Coordinates of C-alpha atoms and ligand atoms in Angstrom, one line a residue:
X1 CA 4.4 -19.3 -4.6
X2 CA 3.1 -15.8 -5.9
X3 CA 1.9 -13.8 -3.4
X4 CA -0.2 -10.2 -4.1
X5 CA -2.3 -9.9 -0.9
X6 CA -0.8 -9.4 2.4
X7 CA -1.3 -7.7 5.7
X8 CA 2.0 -6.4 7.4
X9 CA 2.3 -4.3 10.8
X10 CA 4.4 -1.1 10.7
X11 CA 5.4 0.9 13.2
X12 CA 7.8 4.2 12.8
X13 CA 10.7 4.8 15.6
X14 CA 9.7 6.8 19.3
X15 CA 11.4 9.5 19.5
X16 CA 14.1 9.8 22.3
X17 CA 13.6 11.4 25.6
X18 CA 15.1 15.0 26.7
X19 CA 17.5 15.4 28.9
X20 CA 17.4 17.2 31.9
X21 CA 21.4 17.9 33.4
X22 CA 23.0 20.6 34.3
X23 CA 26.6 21.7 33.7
X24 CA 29.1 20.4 36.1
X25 CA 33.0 21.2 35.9
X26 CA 35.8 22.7 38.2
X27 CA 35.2 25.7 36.6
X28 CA 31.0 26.4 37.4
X29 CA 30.3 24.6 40.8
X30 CA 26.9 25.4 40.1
X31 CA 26.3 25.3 36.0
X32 CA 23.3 26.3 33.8
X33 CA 20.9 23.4 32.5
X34 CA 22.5 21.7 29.3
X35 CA 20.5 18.9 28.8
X36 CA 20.6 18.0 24.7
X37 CA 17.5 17.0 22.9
X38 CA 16.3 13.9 21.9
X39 CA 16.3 12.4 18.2
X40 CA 13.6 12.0 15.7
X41 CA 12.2 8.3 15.4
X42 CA 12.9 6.9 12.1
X43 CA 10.0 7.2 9.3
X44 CA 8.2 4.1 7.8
X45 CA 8.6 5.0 3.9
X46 CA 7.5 2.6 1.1
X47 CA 9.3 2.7 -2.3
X48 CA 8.9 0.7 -5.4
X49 CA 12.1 -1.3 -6.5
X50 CA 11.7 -2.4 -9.9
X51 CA 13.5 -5.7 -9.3
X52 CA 10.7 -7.0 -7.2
X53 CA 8.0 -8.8 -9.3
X54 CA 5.9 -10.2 -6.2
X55 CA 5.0 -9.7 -2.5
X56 CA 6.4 -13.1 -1.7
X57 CA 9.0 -11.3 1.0
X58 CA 6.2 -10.3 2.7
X59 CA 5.5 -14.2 3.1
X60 CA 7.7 -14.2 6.3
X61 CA 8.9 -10.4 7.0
X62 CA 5.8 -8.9 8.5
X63 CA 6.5 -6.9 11.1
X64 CA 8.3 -3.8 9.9
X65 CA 9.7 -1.2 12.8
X66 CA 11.9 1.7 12.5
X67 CA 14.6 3.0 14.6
X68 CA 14.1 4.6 17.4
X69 CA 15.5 8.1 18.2
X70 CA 18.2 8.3 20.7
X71 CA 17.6 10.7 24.1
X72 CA 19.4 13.9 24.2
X73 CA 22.5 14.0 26.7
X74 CA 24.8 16.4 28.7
X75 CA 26.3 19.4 27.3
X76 CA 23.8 20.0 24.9
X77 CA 24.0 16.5 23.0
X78 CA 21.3 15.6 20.8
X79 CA 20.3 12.2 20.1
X80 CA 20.8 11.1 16.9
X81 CA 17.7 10.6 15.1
X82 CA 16.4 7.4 14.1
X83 CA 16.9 5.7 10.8
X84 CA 13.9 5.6 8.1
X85 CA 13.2 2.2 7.4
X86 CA 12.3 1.9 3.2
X87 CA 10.1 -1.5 2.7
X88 CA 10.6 -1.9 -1.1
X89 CA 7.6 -3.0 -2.8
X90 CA 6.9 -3.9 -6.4
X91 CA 5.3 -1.4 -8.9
X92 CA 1.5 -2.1 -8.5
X93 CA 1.7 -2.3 -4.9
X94 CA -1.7 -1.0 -3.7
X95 CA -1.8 -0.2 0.1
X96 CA -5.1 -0.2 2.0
X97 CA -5.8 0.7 6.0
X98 CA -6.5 -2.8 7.4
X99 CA -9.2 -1.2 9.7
X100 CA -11.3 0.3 7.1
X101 CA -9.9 -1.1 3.8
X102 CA -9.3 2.2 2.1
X103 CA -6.5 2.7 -0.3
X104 CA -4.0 4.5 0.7
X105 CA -1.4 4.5 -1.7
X106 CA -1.1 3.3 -5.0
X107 CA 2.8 2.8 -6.1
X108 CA 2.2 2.7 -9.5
X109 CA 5.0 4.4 -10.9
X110 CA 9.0 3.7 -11.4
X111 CA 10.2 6.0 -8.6
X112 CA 6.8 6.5 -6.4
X113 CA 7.3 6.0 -2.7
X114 CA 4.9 6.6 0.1
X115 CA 6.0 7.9 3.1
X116 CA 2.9 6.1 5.6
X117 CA 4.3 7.1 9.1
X118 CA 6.3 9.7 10.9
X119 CA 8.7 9.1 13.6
X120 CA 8.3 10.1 17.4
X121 CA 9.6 13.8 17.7
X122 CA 12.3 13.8 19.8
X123 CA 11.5 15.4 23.7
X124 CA 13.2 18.7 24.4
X125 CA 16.1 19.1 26.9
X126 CA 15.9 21.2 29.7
X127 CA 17.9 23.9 28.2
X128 CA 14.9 24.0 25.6
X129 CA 13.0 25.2 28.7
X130 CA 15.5 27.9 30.4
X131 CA 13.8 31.3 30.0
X132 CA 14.3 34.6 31.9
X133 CA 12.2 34.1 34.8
X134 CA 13.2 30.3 35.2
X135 CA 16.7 29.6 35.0
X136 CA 17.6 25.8 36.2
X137 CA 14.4 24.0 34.8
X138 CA 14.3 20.5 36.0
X139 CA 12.1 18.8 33.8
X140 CA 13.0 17.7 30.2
X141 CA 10.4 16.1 27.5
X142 CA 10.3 12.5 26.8
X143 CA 10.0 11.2 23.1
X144 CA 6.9 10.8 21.4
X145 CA 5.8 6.9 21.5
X146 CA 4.8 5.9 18.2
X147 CA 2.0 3.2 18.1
X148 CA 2.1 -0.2 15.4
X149 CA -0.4 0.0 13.1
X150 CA -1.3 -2.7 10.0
X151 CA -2.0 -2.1 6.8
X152 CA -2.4 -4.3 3.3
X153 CA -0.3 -4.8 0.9
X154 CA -1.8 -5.6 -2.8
X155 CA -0.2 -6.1 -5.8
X156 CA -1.9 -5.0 -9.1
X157 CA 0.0 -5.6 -12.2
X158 CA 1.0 -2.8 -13.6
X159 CA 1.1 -3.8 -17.8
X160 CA -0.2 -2.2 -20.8
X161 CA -1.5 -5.5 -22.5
X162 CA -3.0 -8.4 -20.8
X163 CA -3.1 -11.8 -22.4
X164 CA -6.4 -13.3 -21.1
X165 CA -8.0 -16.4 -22.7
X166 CA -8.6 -20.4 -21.0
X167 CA -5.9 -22.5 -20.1
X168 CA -3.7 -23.9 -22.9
X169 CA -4.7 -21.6 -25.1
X170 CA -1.1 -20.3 -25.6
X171 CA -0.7 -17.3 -23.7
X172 CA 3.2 -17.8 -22.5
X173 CA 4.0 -19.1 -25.4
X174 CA 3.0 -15.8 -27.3
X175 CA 4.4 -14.0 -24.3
X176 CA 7.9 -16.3 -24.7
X177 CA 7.5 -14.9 -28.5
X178 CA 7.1 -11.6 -28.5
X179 CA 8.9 -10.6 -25.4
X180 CA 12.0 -11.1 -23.3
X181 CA 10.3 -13.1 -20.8
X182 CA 10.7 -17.1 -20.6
X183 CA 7.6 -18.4 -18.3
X184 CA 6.8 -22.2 -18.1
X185 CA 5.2 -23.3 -20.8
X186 CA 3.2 -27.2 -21.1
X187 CA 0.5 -28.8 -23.0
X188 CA -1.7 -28.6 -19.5
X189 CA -4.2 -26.6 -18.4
X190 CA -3.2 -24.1 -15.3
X191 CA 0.5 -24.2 -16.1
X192 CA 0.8 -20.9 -15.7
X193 CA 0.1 -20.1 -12.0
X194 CA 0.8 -16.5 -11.6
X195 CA 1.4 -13.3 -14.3
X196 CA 4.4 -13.3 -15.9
X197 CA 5.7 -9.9 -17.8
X198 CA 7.5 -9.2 -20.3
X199 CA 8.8 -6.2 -22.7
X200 CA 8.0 -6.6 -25.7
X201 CA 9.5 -4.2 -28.6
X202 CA 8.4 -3.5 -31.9
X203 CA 9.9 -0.6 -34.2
X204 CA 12.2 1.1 -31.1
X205 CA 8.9 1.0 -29.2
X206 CA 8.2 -0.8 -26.3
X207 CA 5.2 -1.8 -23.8
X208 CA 4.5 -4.6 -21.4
X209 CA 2.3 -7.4 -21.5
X210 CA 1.2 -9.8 -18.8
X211 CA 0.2 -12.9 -19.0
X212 CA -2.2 -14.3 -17.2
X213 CA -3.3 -17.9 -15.6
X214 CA -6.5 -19.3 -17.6
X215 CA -9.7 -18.5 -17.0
X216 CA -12.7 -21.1 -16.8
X217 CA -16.3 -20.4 -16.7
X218 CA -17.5 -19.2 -13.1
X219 CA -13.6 -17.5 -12.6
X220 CA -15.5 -14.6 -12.0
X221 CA -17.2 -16.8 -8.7
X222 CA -13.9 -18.5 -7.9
X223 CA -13.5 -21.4 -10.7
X224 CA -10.3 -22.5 -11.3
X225 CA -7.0 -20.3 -10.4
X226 CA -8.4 -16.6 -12.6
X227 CA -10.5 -15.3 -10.4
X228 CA -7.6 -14.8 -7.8
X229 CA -5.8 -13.2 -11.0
X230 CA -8.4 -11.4 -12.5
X231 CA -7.0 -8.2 -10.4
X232 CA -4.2 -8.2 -12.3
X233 CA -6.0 -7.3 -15.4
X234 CA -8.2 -4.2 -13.5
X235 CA -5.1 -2.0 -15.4
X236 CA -4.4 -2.7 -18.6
X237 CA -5.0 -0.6 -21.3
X238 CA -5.5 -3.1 -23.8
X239 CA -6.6 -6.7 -23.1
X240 CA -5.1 -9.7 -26.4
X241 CA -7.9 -12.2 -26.3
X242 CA -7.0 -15.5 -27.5
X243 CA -8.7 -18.2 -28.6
X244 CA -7.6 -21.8 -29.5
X245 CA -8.9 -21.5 -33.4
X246 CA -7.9 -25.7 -33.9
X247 CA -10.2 -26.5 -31.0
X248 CA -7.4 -29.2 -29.9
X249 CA -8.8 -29.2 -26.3
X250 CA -12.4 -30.3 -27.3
X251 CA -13.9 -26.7 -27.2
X252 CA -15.7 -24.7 -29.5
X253 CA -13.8 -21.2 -30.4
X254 CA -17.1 -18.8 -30.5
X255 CA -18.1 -20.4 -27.4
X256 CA -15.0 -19.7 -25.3
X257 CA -15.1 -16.0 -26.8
X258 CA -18.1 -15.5 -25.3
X259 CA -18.0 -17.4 -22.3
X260 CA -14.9 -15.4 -21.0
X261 CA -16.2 -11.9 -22.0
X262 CA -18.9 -12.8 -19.8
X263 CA -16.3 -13.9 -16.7
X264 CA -14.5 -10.2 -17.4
X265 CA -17.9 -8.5 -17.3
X266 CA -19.3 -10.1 -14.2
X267 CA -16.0 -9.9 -12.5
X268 CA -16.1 -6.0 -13.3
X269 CA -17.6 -3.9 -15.9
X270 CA -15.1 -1.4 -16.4
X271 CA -13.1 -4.5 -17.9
X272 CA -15.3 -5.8 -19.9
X273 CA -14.7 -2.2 -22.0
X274 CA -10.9 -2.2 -21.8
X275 CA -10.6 -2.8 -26.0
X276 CA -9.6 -5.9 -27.0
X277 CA -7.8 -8.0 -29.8
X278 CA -9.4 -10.9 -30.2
X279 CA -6.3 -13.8 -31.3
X280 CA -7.0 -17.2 -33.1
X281 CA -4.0 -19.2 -31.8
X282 CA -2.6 -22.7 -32.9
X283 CA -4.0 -21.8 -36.4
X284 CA -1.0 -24.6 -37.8
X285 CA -2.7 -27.2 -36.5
X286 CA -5.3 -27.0 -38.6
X287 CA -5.5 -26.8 -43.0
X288 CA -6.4 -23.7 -44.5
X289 CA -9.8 -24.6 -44.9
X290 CA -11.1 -25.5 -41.7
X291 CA -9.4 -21.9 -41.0
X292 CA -11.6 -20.2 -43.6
X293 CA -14.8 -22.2 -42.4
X294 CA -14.3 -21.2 -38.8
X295 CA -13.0 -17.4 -38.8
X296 CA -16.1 -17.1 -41.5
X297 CA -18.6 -18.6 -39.0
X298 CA -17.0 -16.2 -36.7
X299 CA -17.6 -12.5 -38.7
X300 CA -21.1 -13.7 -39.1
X301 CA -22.0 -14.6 -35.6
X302 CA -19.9 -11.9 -33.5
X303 CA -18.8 -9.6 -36.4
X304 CA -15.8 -8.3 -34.8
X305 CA -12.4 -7.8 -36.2
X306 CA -9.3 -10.5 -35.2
X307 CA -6.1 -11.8 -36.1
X308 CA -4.8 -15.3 -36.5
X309 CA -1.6 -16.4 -35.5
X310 CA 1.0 -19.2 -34.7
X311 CA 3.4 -19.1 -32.1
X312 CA 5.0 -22.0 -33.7
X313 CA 5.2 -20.8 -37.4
X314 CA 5.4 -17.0 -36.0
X315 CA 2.7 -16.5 -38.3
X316 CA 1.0 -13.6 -38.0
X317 CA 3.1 -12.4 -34.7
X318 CA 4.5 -9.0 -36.5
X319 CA 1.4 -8.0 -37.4
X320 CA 0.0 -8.7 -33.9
X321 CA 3.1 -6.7 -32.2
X322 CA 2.2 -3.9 -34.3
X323 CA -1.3 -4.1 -34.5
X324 CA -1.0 -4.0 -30.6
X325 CA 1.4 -0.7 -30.4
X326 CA -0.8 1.2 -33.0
X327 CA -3.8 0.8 -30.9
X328 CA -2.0 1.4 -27.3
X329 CA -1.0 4.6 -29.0
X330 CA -4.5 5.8 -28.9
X331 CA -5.6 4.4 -25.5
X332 CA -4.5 7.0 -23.0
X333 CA -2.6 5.5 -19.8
X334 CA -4.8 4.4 -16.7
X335 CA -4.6 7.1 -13.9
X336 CA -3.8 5.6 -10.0
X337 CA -6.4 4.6 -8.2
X338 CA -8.4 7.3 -6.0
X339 CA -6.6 7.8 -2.6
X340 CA -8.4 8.0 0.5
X341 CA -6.5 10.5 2.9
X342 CA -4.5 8.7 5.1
X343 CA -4.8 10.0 8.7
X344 CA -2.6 7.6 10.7
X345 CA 0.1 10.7 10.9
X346 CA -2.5 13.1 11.9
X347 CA -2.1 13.4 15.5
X348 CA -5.0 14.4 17.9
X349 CA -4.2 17.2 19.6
X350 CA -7.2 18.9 20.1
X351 CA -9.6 16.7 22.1
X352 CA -10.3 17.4 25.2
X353 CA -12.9 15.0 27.4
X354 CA -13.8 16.0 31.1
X355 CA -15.8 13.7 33.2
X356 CA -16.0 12.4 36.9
X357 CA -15.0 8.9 38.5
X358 CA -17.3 7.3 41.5
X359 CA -15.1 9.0 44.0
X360 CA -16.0 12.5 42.5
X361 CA -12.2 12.9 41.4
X362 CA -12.2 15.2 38.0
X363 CA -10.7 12.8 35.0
X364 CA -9.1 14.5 32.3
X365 CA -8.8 12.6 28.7
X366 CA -8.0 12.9 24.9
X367 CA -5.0 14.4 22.7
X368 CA -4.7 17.4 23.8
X369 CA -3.9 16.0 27.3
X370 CA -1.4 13.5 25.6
X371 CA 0.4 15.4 24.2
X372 CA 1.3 17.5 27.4
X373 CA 1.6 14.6 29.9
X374 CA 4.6 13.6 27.9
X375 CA 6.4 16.9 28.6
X376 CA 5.9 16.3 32.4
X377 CA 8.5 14.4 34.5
X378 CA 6.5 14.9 37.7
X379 CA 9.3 13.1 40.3
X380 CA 10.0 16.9 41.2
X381 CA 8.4 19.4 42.2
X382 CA 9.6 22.1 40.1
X383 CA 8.2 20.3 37.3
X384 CA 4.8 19.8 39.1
X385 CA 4.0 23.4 39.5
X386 CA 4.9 23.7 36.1
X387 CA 2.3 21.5 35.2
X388 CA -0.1 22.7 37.7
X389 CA 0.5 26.4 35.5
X390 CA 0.3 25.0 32.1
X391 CA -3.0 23.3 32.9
X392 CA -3.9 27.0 34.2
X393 CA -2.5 28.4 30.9
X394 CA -4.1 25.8 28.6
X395 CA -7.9 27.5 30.1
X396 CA -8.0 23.4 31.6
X397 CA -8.0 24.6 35.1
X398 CA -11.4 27.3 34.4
X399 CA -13.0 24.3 32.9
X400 CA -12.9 22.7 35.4
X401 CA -13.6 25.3 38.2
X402 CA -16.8 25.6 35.7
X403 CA -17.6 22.4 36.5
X404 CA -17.6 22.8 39.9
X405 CA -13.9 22.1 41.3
X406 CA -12.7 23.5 44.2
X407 CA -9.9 24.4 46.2
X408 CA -8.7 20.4 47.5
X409 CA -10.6 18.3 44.4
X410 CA -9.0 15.6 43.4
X411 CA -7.5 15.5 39.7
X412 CA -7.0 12.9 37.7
X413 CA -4.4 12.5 34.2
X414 CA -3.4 9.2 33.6
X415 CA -1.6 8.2 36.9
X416 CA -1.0 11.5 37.8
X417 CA -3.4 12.7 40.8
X418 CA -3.1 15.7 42.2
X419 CA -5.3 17.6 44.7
X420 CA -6.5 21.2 43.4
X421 CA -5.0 24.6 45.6
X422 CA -5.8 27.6 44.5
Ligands
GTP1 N1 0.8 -26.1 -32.4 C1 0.8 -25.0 -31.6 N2 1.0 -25.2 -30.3 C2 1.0 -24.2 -29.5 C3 0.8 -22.8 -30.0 N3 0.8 -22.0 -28.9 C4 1.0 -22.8 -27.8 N4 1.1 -24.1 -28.2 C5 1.2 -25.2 -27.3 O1 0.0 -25.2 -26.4 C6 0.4 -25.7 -25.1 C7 -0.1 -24.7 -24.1 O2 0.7 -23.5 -24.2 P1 0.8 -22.5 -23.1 O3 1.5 -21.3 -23.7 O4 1.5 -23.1 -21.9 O5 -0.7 -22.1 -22.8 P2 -1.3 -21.1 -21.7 O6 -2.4 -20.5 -22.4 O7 -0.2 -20.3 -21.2 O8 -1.8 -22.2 -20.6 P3 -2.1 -21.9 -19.1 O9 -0.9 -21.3 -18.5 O10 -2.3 -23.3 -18.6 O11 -3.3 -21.1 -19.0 C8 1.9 -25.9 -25.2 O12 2.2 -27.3 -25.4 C9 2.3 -25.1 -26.3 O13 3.5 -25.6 -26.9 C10 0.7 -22.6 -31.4 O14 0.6 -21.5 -31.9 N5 0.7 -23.8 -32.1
MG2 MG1 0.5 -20.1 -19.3

């Protein structure tokens, strides 16, 4: 099965906790604090490895977590940091924010990778604390918690030439022709269920072409298996157009030109313009005449240029290879898609929301108080009226005197409550 729409959860590594000890040998009865730090969390990074053709992995892995950093120790040990984890994605890979659907990332390159969360920082020790006027601090920093978030994985085919046309037309077999690739080929329509590529070279030069399932009329609405593909051809440069010239599967030619041009326009207009080659396949199975009559009928009622070819004779294939590298020479490469900023790694730290519960109690909210309550080991005192003087430091206290607390209000921060003395 191919797969090239998935949603995965992520989730970097916390970051270890602090340490908060103190020296003890038979040399210092009474030592200095020399509690280590804790380690980084490991990043969430994703990287393109050009061995992977589909999302299909992603079929059963979906829940992707990195390591977590270790907690700092005695004597100064820090904990090692947590290892990245690298998800390896296939070029094309397009990654939106499930929330809002935004891209944000677009892997379209050999050696692009993404780097979409950061690890927990690690908590500081005690010893991070010591300063001249404290000497034993008690309290140590725990590790920043990282939180899962999910985003969407989507493959775009990344190829310079698409081979677009109905089913049976021929497509893998002129992709089995003039490349090194070896899709199914079978005189049925739909055998192709998911876009193959393939390298194909032509004087030392070489670009890729993908080939694509049929399209039927209404693929643009959901007919048939193309509309589910028609992604796929959102980025090539260059889009080979064929067309069964003998008619073998009861249709007529100028018909199915138009009828698909119309499925690539509705589907998206900025396809409809990517230039085409427009391909008469299977032109052995019919005499030379019939071939005249029809590529005639053809100049006069669409009067654009085209090739005819057989992927059986290999008539006409040179001259479609190099027809196809003269014009990708003049059609600049597609830039990535516009990326939205991501802002899962930007942390709040700023917020700050005041309001009052039934029982009068003050209740303090928002990032700027996480990101201090996780410094605070309040099981000791020492550490409380630290926290009692950062919150006077921080201007939180003032605040709230402006908002009328006194001398015995109740505070509340998370499941800290503490009663106010001045
Ligand atoms: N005689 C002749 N037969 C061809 C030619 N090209 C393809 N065929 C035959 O046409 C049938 C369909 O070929 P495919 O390459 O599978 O067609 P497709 O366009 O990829 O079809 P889907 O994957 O179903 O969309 C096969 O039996 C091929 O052998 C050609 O140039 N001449
Ligand atoms: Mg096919």
């Amino acid at each position: 099965m191919f797969l090239d729409r998935v949603k995965i959860s992520i989730k970097a590594g916390n970051g270890g906790n602090g340490s908060a000890s103190f020296l003890r040998n038979a040399m210092t009865a009474k030592g200095g604090p020399d509690g280590g730090e804790g380690g980084h969390g490991g990043n969430i990074i994703f990287k393109v490895d050009k061995n992977i053709n589909t999302l299909y992995e992603f079929k059963f892995h979906k829940k992707f977590v990195a390591e977590n950093g270790t907690d700092g120790g005695k004597r100064l040990k820090t904990g090692s940091n947590g290892k990245d984890l690298i998800i390896k994605v296939p070029c094309g890979t397009v990654i939106y924010d499930s929330e809002t659907e935004k891209v944000i990332a677009d892997l379209c390159s050999e050696n692009d990778e993404f780097v979409a969360l950061r690890g927990g920082k690690g908590g500081h020790g005690n010893n991070y604390y010591k300063s001249s006027i404290k000497q034993a601090p008690h309290y140590s920093q725990t590790g920043e918690i990282t939180k899962q978030r999910e985003v969407i994985l989507e493959l775009k085919t990344i190829a310079d030439v698409g081979l677009v046309g109905f089913p049976n037309v021929g497509k893998s077999t002129l992709l089995a022709t003039i490349s090194n690739a070896n899709p199914k080929i079978a005189n049925y329509p739909f055998t192709t269920l998911y876009p193959n590529l393939g390298v194909c070279e032509v004087n030392g030069e070489t670009f890729v072409v993908a080939d694509i399932p049929g399209l039927i009329e209404g693929a643009s609405e959901g007919q048939g298996l193309g509309h589910y593909f028609l992604k796929h051809i959102e980025r090539v440069r260059l889009i080979i157009h064929l067309i069964d010239i003998s008619q073998s599967d009861g249709r007529n030619f100028i018909e199915d030109y138009f009828v698909i041009n119309k499925e690539l326009e509705n589907y998206n207009k900025d396809i409809a313009k990517t230039p085409q080659i427009v391909v008469f396949t299977k032109s052995d199975l019919i005499d030379s005449e019939t071939l005249f009559e029809r590529t005639n009928l053809f100049k006069e009622r669409v009067g654009k240029d085209f090739l005819v070819i057989s992927s059986i004779t290999n008539s006409g294939i040179l001259e479609l290879k190099k027809l196809t590298l003269e014009k990708l020479s003049k059609i600049p490469k597609k830039t990535p898609l516009d990326i939205e900023e991501f802002d899962f790694d930007k942390k709040d730290i700023s917020s700050l929301e005041i309001s009052r519960d039934d029982e009068g109690a003050f209740v303090l909210k928002g990032g700027k108080i996480d990101n201090f309550i996780r410094g605070v080991v309040l099981s000791d005192n020492r550490s409380f009226a630290y926290f009692q003087k950062r919150l006077e430091d921080m201007g939180i206290i003032d605040m709230l005197k402006q908002r009328g607390l006194k001398n015995g209000g109740v505070v509340k921060i998370k499941d800290i409550v503490f009663e106010y003395s001045e």
